[in-house]
Tab-separated table of C-alpha atoms in Angstrom:
chain	number	residue	atom	x	y	z
A	1	MET	CA	49.214	52.676	-10.681
A	2	THR	CA	52.450	50.746	-11.235
A	3	LEU	CA	55.833	51.556	-9.686
A	4	ALA	CA	57.245	52.644	-13.077
A	5	ALA	CA	54.377	55.110	-13.560
A	6	LEU	CA	54.991	56.578	-10.121
A	7	GLU	CA	58.707	57.050	-10.897
A	8	ALA	CA	57.868	58.719	-14.235
A	9	LEU	CA	55.467	61.098	-12.469
A	10	ASP	CA	58.120	61.977	-9.883
A	11	SER	CA	60.676	62.827	-12.606
A	12	LEU	CA	58.478	65.491	-14.214
A	13	THR	CA	59.346	69.157	-13.652
A	14	THR	CA	56.878	71.430	-11.892
A	15	ASP	CA	56.070	73.294	-15.135
A	16	ALA	CA	55.503	70.041	-17.054
A	17	LEU	CA	53.302	68.605	-14.258
A	18	THR	CA	51.312	71.864	-14.119
A	19	SER	CA	50.755	71.815	-17.876
A	20	ARG	CA	49.565	68.213	-17.742
A	21	LEU	CA	47.199	68.829	-14.819
A	22	LEU	CA	45.814	71.929	-16.529
A	23	ALA	CA	45.228	69.991	-19.789
A	24	CYS	CA	43.626	67.113	-17.903
A	25	LEU	CA	41.428	69.042	-15.497
A	26	LEU	CA	40.654	72.115	-17.630
A	27	PRO	CA	41.022	70.877	-21.206
A	28	GLU	CA	39.032	73.713	-22.777
A	29	THR	CA	40.864	76.503	-20.909
A	30	ALA	CA	43.967	78.284	-22.277
A	31	PRO	CA	46.878	78.868	-19.839
A	32	SER	CA	46.212	82.107	-18.001
A	33	ALA	CA	46.521	83.661	-14.549
A	34	GLU	CA	42.856	82.907	-13.832
A	35	ALA	CA	43.234	79.269	-14.934
A	36	PHE	CA	46.340	78.820	-12.808
A	37	SER	CA	44.491	80.327	-9.809
A	38	ILE	CA	41.579	77.885	-10.156
A	39	LEU	CA	43.998	74.964	-10.548
A	40	ALA	CA	46.005	76.019	-7.509
A	41	HIS	CA	42.875	76.282	-5.379
A	42	ARG	CA	41.684	72.780	-6.366
A	43	LEU	CA	45.152	71.273	-5.911
A	44	HIS	CA	45.361	72.833	-2.451
A	45	GLN	CA	42.104	71.127	-1.489
A	46	VAL	CA	43.376	67.812	-2.885
A	47	ALA	CA	46.652	68.209	-0.975
A	48	LEU	CA	44.828	68.779	2.320
A	49	HIS	CA	42.615	65.731	1.643
A	50	LEU	CA	45.609	63.521	0.861
A	51	GLN	CA	47.421	64.654	4.020
A	52	HIS	CA	44.348	63.766	6.068
A	53	LYS	CA	44.135	60.325	4.431
A	54	ALA	CA	47.840	59.707	4.993
A	55	THR	CA	47.547	60.352	8.749
A	56	GLU	CA	44.479	58.034	9.210
A	57	THR	CA	45.017	54.439	10.557
A	58	PRO	CA	43.060	51.951	8.434
A	59	GLN	CA	40.389	50.062	10.442
A	60	LEU	CA	40.973	46.512	9.310
A	61	PRO	CA	38.664	43.700	10.586
A	62	PRO	CA	40.205	41.701	13.437
A	63	ALA	CA	41.891	38.497	12.442
A	64	PRO	CA	39.710	35.455	13.236
A	65	THR	CA	40.811	33.413	16.214
A	66	GLU	CA	41.144	29.618	16.146
A	67	THR	CA	37.839	29.310	18.015
A	68	ASP	CA	36.080	31.545	15.473
A	69	GLN	CA	37.484	29.472	12.620
A	70	HIS	CA	36.170	26.224	14.146
A	71	ALA	CA	32.769	27.809	14.821
A	72	ALA	CA	32.486	29.137	11.302
A	73	LEU	CA	33.334	25.785	9.704
A	74	PRO	CA	30.104	23.928	10.675
A	75	ALA	CA	28.044	26.929	9.595
A	76	ALA	CA	29.737	26.928	6.214
A	77	VAL	CA	29.231	23.185	5.886
A	78	ALA	CA	25.568	23.554	6.894
A	79	VAL	CA	25.031	26.253	4.265
A	80	GLN	CA	26.734	24.072	1.669
A	81	GLU	CA	24.646	20.994	2.613
A	82	GLN	CA	21.458	23.066	2.557
A	83	SER	CA	22.343	24.344	-0.902
A	84	GLN	CA	23.047	20.796	-2.080
A	85	ARG	CA	19.738	19.534	-0.664
A	86	ALA	CA	17.878	22.364	-2.326
A	87	ALA	CA	19.585	21.538	-5.616
A	88	VAL	CA	18.767	17.828	-5.290
A	89	THR	CA	15.156	18.555	-4.354
A	90	THR	CA	14.808	20.885	-7.312
A	91	ALA	CA	16.355	18.310	-9.627
A	92	GLN	CA	14.055	15.574	-8.338
A	93	HIS	CA	11.036	17.813	-8.702
A	94	VAL	CA	11.972	18.604	-12.282
A	95	SER	CA	13.012	15.081	-13.311
A	96	ASN	CA	10.387	13.018	-11.445
A	97	PRO	CA	7.174	12.747	-13.497
A	98	LEU	CA	5.306	11.408	-10.437
A	99	ASN	CA	5.292	14.896	-8.918
A	100	SER	CA	3.061	16.202	-11.663
A	101	ARG	CA	0.833	13.110	-11.391
A	102	ARG	CA	0.421	13.585	-7.647
A	103	LYS	CA	-0.370	17.226	-8.197
A	104	ARG	CA	-2.998	16.344	-10.783
A	105	ARG	CA	-4.565	13.818	-8.404
A	106	GLN	CA	-4.613	16.364	-5.599
A	107	LEU	CA	-6.282	18.931	-7.828
A	108	ALA	CA	-8.716	16.398	-9.299
A	109	LYS	CA	-12.329	16.434	-8.260
A	110	PRO	CA	-13.298	14.057	-5.430
A	111	PHE	CA	-14.525	10.640	-6.582
A	112	LEU	CA	-18.291	10.281	-6.173
A	113	ILE	CA	-19.289	6.617	-6.147
A	114	GLU	CA	-22.939	7.723	-6.148
A	115	ALA	CA	-22.441	8.898	-9.724
A	116	TYR	CA	-22.117	5.276	-10.879
A	117	GLN	CA	-24.487	2.347	-11.165
A	118	GLN	CA	-24.079	-0.876	-9.164
A	119	ARG	CA	-23.781	-4.495	-10.260
A	120	PHE	CA	-24.657	-7.515	-8.096
A	121	VAL	CA	-21.824	-10.006	-8.587
A	122	ALA	CA	-20.377	-13.219	-7.192
A	123	LEU	CA	-16.596	-13.424	-6.709
A	124	GLU	CA	-14.635	-16.679	-6.599
A	125	VAL	CA	-11.699	-16.214	-4.230
A	126	PHE	CA	-8.546	-18.289	-3.754
A	127	TYR	CA	-6.234	-17.789	-0.789
A	128	LEU	CA	-3.432	-19.420	1.153
A	129	GLY	CA	-4.532	-19.103	4.747
A	130	TRP	CA	-1.247	-19.862	6.529
A	131	ARG	CA	-0.573	-16.297	7.633
A	132	TYR	CA	-4.186	-15.189	8.188
A	133	HIS	CA	-6.532	-15.445	11.174
A	134	GLY	CA	-9.222	-17.190	9.160
A	135	PHE	CA	-11.485	-15.838	6.440
A	136	ALA	CA	-14.173	-13.966	8.398
A	137	SER	CA	-13.527	-10.439	9.681
A	138	GLN	CA	-12.759	-10.104	13.391
A	139	CYS	CA	-12.903	-7.087	15.686
A	140	GLU	CA	-9.636	-7.930	17.450
A	141	THR	CA	-7.476	-8.284	14.330
A	142	GLU	CA	-7.235	-6.941	10.782
A	143	GLY	CA	-5.287	-9.958	9.554
A	144	THR	CA	-8.196	-11.827	7.985
A	145	VAL	CA	-8.817	-12.666	4.332
A	146	GLU	CA	-12.181	-10.903	4.366
A	147	GLY	CA	-10.597	-7.810	5.895
A	148	HIS	CA	-8.027	-7.620	3.078
A	149	LEU	CA	-10.735	-8.208	0.490
A	150	PHE	CA	-12.833	-5.271	1.705
A	151	ARG	CA	-9.794	-2.981	1.970
A	152	ALA	CA	-8.971	-3.797	-1.653
A	153	MET	CA	-12.561	-3.014	-2.702
A	154	ARG	CA	-12.424	0.373	-1.007
A	155	LYS	CA	-9.005	1.181	-2.448
A	156	ALA	CA	-10.216	0.253	-5.938
A	157	LYS	CA	-13.301	2.447	-5.323
A	158	LEU	CA	-15.663	-0.450	-5.927
A	159	ILE	CA	-17.576	0.224	-2.685
A	160	GLY	CA	-18.071	3.330	-0.587
A	161	GLU	CA	-15.831	4.045	2.389
A	162	GLU	CA	-18.744	3.811	4.833
A	163	ALA	CA	-20.795	1.157	3.044
A	164	THR	CA	-22.224	-1.538	5.349
A	165	TRP	CA	-22.743	-5.214	4.598
A	166	GLN	CA	-26.492	-4.668	4.633
A	167	GLN	CA	-26.221	-1.879	2.059
A	168	LEU	CA	-24.015	-4.081	-0.135
A	169	ASN	CA	-26.256	-7.157	0.329
A	170	TYR	CA	-23.077	-9.057	1.211
A	171	SER	CA	-22.948	-12.791	1.893
A	172	ARG	CA	-20.252	-15.475	1.911
A	173	CYS	CA	-20.405	-19.172	1.151
A	174	GLY	CA	-18.669	-20.144	4.379
A	175	ARG	CA	-15.779	-19.384	6.656
A	176	THR	CA	-12.430	-21.019	7.287
A	177	ASP	CA	-10.367	-21.143	10.459
A	178	LYS	CA	-6.911	-19.760	11.074
A	179	GLY	CA	-4.311	-21.257	8.748
A	180	VAL	CA	-6.881	-22.927	6.436
A	181	SER	CA	-6.658	-22.245	2.686
A	182	ALA	CA	-9.437	-22.131	0.081
A	183	ALA	CA	-9.452	-22.903	-3.635
A	184	GLY	CA	-12.961	-21.614	-4.372
A	185	GLN	CA	-14.483	-19.431	-1.662
A	186	VAL	CA	-17.485	-17.487	-2.996
A	187	VAL	CA	-18.861	-14.117	-1.870
A	188	SER	CA	-21.631	-12.009	-3.377
A	189	LEU	CA	-22.251	-8.254	-3.071
A	190	LEU	CA	-23.029	-5.029	-4.899
A	191	LEU	CA	-20.010	-3.408	-6.576
A	192	ARG	CA	-19.647	-0.184	-8.525
A	193	SER	CA	-20.290	-0.549	-12.234
A	194	SER	CA	-18.513	1.405	-14.970
A	195	GLY	CA	-21.874	2.746	-16.144
A	196	ARG	CA	-22.921	6.141	-14.837
A	197	THR	CA	-26.156	6.843	-13.022
A	198	GLY	CA	-28.935	7.828	-15.404
A	199	GLU	CA	-27.300	6.147	-18.406
A	200	ALA	CA	-28.067	2.778	-19.982
A	201	ALA	CA	-26.759	-0.215	-18.031
A	202	VAL	CA	-23.398	-1.573	-19.172
A	203	GLY	CA	-23.402	-5.124	-20.519
A	204	GLU	CA	-21.352	-7.786	-18.736
A	205	GLU	CA	-18.914	-7.976	-21.659
A	206	GLU	CA	-18.264	-4.219	-21.491
A	207	GLU	CA	-18.048	-4.170	-17.695
A	208	MET	CA	-14.739	-3.577	-15.935
A	209	ASP	CA	-12.691	-6.663	-15.005
A	210	TYR	CA	-13.335	-6.916	-11.266
A	211	SER	CA	-10.793	-9.725	-10.863
A	212	LEU	CA	-8.002	-7.692	-12.431
A	213	LYS	CA	-8.920	-4.539	-10.535
A	214	LEU	CA	-9.002	-6.283	-7.139
A	215	ASN	CA	-5.892	-8.401	-7.674
A	216	LYS	CA	-3.874	-5.196	-8.146
A	217	GLU	CA	-4.755	-4.217	-4.569
A	218	LEU	CA	-4.737	-7.634	-2.845
A	219	PRO	CA	-1.767	-9.442	-1.251
A	220	HIS	CA	-0.038	-11.995	-3.472
A	221	ASP	CA	-1.564	-14.961	-1.607
A	222	ILE	CA	-5.176	-13.766	-2.057
A	223	ARG	CA	-6.553	-13.872	-5.623
A	224	VAL	CA	-9.955	-13.285	-7.184
A	225	LEU	CA	-10.162	-16.072	-9.772
A	226	ALA	CA	-13.411	-15.098	-11.488
A	227	TRP	CA	-16.597	-13.031	-11.242
A	228	CYS	CA	-20.066	-13.091	-12.758
A	229	THR	CA	-23.326	-11.197	-12.537
A	230	VAL	CA	-25.927	-12.930	-10.345
A	231	PRO	CA	-29.677	-12.327	-9.895
A	232	ALA	CA	-30.949	-10.176	-7.049
A	233	HIS	CA	-32.199	-13.167	-5.037
A	234	PHE	CA	-28.797	-14.905	-5.086
A	235	SER	CA	-27.016	-15.507	-1.786
A	236	ALA	CA	-23.487	-16.926	-1.598
A	237	ARG	CA	-24.543	-18.598	1.659
A	238	PHE	CA	-28.034	-19.930	0.981
A	239	SER	CA	-27.824	-20.483	-2.797
A	240	THR	CA	-24.844	-22.820	-2.484
A	241	ALA	CA	-25.702	-26.400	-3.469
A	242	HIS	CA	-22.866	-27.970	-1.469
A	243	ARG	CA	-19.556	-27.291	0.225
A	244	GLU	CA	-16.382	-29.359	0.104
A	245	TYR	CA	-13.392	-29.638	2.423
A	246	THR	CA	-10.192	-31.610	1.886
A	247	TYR	CA	-7.724	-32.574	4.614
A	248	TYR	CA	-4.353	-34.145	3.886
A	249	ILE	CA	-2.729	-36.689	6.170
A	250	SER	CA	0.588	-38.474	6.004
A	251	GLN	CA	0.793	-42.071	7.153
A	252	TYR	CA	2.750	-42.383	10.386
A	253	GLY	CA	3.114	-45.997	11.420
A	254	GLN	CA	0.369	-48.368	10.298
A	255	LEU	CA	-2.912	-46.639	9.457
A	256	ASP	CA	-5.804	-48.952	8.707
A	257	ILE	CA	-7.059	-47.203	5.577
A	258	ALA	CA	-9.819	-49.769	5.024
A	259	ALA	CA	-11.189	-49.138	8.524
A	260	MET	CA	-10.994	-45.376	7.981
A	261	ARG	CA	-13.017	-45.686	4.772
A	262	GLN	CA	-15.596	-47.812	6.545
A	263	ALA	CA	-15.876	-45.225	9.341
A	264	ALA	CA	-16.217	-42.391	6.813
A	265	SER	CA	-19.137	-44.136	5.114
A	266	HIS	CA	-21.180	-43.957	8.338
A	267	PHE	CA	-21.195	-40.148	8.210
A	268	ILE	CA	-22.943	-40.015	4.813
A	269	GLY	CA	-26.584	-38.979	5.038
A	270	GLU	CA	-28.569	-36.745	7.399
A	271	HIS	CA	-27.513	-37.008	11.046
A	272	ASP	CA	-27.282	-35.039	14.268
A	273	PHE	CA	-23.653	-33.841	14.384
A	274	ARG	CA	-23.698	-32.108	17.783
A	275	ASN	CA	-20.938	-34.433	19.039
A	276	PHE	CA	-18.657	-33.518	16.106
A	277	CYS	CA	-18.763	-29.720	16.237
A	278	LYS	CA	-18.179	-26.717	18.459
A	279	MET	CA	-21.531	-25.927	20.079
A	280	ASP	CA	-23.048	-22.545	19.227
A	281	LEU	CA	-26.338	-22.549	21.125
A	282	GLU	CA	-26.868	-18.802	20.602
A	283	HIS	CA	-27.120	-19.001	16.802
A	284	VAL	CA	-27.814	-22.671	16.028
A	285	LYS	CA	-31.155	-24.294	16.845
A	286	SER	CA	-30.763	-27.565	14.924
A	287	PHE	CA	-27.621	-29.695	14.678
A	288	ARG	CA	-28.891	-31.953	11.905
A	289	ARG	CA	-26.869	-31.696	8.701
A	290	THR	CA	-26.632	-33.738	5.496
A	291	MET	CA	-23.282	-35.227	4.442
A	292	LEU	CA	-23.241	-36.019	0.713
A	293	ASP	CA	-19.892	-37.775	0.471
A	294	PHE	CA	-16.853	-38.695	2.569
A	295	GLN	CA	-13.897	-40.419	0.911
A	296	VAL	CA	-10.331	-41.334	1.847
A	297	VAL	CA	-8.357	-40.929	-1.400
A	298	ASP	CA	-4.821	-42.128	-2.179
A	299	ILE	CA	-2.706	-39.144	-3.264
A	300	GLN	CA	0.698	-40.761	-3.114
A	301	THR	CA	1.185	-44.415	-2.299
A	302	ALA	CA	4.733	-43.967	-1.033
A	303	GLY	CA	7.038	-40.963	-0.889
A	304	THR	CA	10.815	-40.822	-0.803
A	305	ASP	CA	10.715	-41.519	2.920
A	306	GLY	CA	8.321	-44.423	2.493
A	307	ARG	CA	5.246	-42.630	3.875
A	308	ALA	CA	1.963	-42.500	1.967
A	309	LEU	CA	-0.173	-39.373	1.512
A	310	TYR	CA	-3.972	-39.416	1.703
A	311	ALA	CA	-6.752	-36.873	1.230
A	312	LEU	CA	-9.922	-36.920	3.333
A	313	HIS	CA	-12.560	-35.382	1.076
A	314	VAL	CA	-15.734	-34.204	2.853
A	315	LYS	CA	-18.804	-32.937	0.953
A	316	GLY	CA	-22.056	-31.670	2.446
A	317	THR	CA	-24.897	-29.209	1.989
A	318	ALA	CA	-23.883	-27.239	5.083
A	319	PHE	CA	-21.549	-27.633	8.052
A	320	LEU	CA	-21.654	-26.690	11.704
A	321	TRP	CA	-18.819	-24.848	13.401
A	322	HIS	CA	-15.744	-27.149	13.231
A	323	GLN	CA	-17.920	-30.036	11.983
A	324	ALA	CA	-15.742	-30.812	8.945
A	325	TRP	CA	-12.660	-30.893	11.166
A	326	GLY	CA	-14.414	-33.052	13.765
A	327	VAL	CA	-15.617	-35.775	11.415
A	328	GLN	CA	-12.318	-36.149	9.579
A	329	ALA	CA	-10.420	-36.342	12.855
A	330	LYS	CA	-12.772	-39.049	14.110
A	331	ALA	CA	-12.515	-41.031	10.881
A	332	SER	CA	-8.724	-40.778	10.910
A	333	PHE	CA	-8.145	-42.360	14.298
A	334	GLU	CA	-11.151	-44.479	15.193
A	335	LEU	CA	-13.558	-46.903	13.556
A	336	LEU	CA	-17.117	-45.899	14.430
A	337	GLU	CA	-20.138	-48.111	14.808
A	338	TRP	CA	-22.987	-45.802	13.890
A	339	GLN	CA	-26.010	-46.185	16.136
């Protein structure tokens, strides 16, 4: 009620105020002694109630101290930050389509590789070996090319998680040492086919692209160049007709290239190479191997700094452990007289 209304109420006479109260509180009752008695009784009760209210001291909450204000501030900030995080999380959940994809994958049925046929294939693999501990898998490190290749196969669901080499009929053409690269390493094994078990076999032209599927999961410096179906008796190790290694050397000082080529020619043919390899008496019984070709090829006659670049190209049916490295090192620095 405004101050003007209170002043207007105070200026009314007792008879006028009584008439107004009677019309307001008992609108259907005509002025009479009984009506005035009822009104007086109710007004007496209201008067006593107002007197009681006027004598009460209002219980206001205590004013916050400076310590309370500082304590309340971090709580308010925390509530605000929590609300903001909840809003952001909700917005991300609504706007990010990956959430629904993840949910669909989580609710999807488990992948059963047994429900698919298998295909025996050969893979041609290229890799830069500078940052790897060789091609072959090793117990003490996971940083091998073969290790990455098998992880990619499992991730692409081309082999089972617990599949062994024996179960996959796995073989490799050869192995390379730490830091050595390969332009055409070959492995063979059984991979999952796109055809389901119990259905007709899928033709090679309709088969999934194993190269594309694996390259999506492999590091950038390991690539599957090609694949093909091979017969059941094929072995990447024993079916290989020959293996080739190339070493590059830069001419420091005066290299006698003619003498190097003469020394390389002595290695061609079948010989006992036990003096040019790392001995492995546990697994190797014979050290005789056949060298098909050994050439010293000009790559660059003279570079900007005046040095020439040469390639030592070694070709053989099979090699002993470190044999290719041993023969090229010998041919590079010493002229041999073959006995």
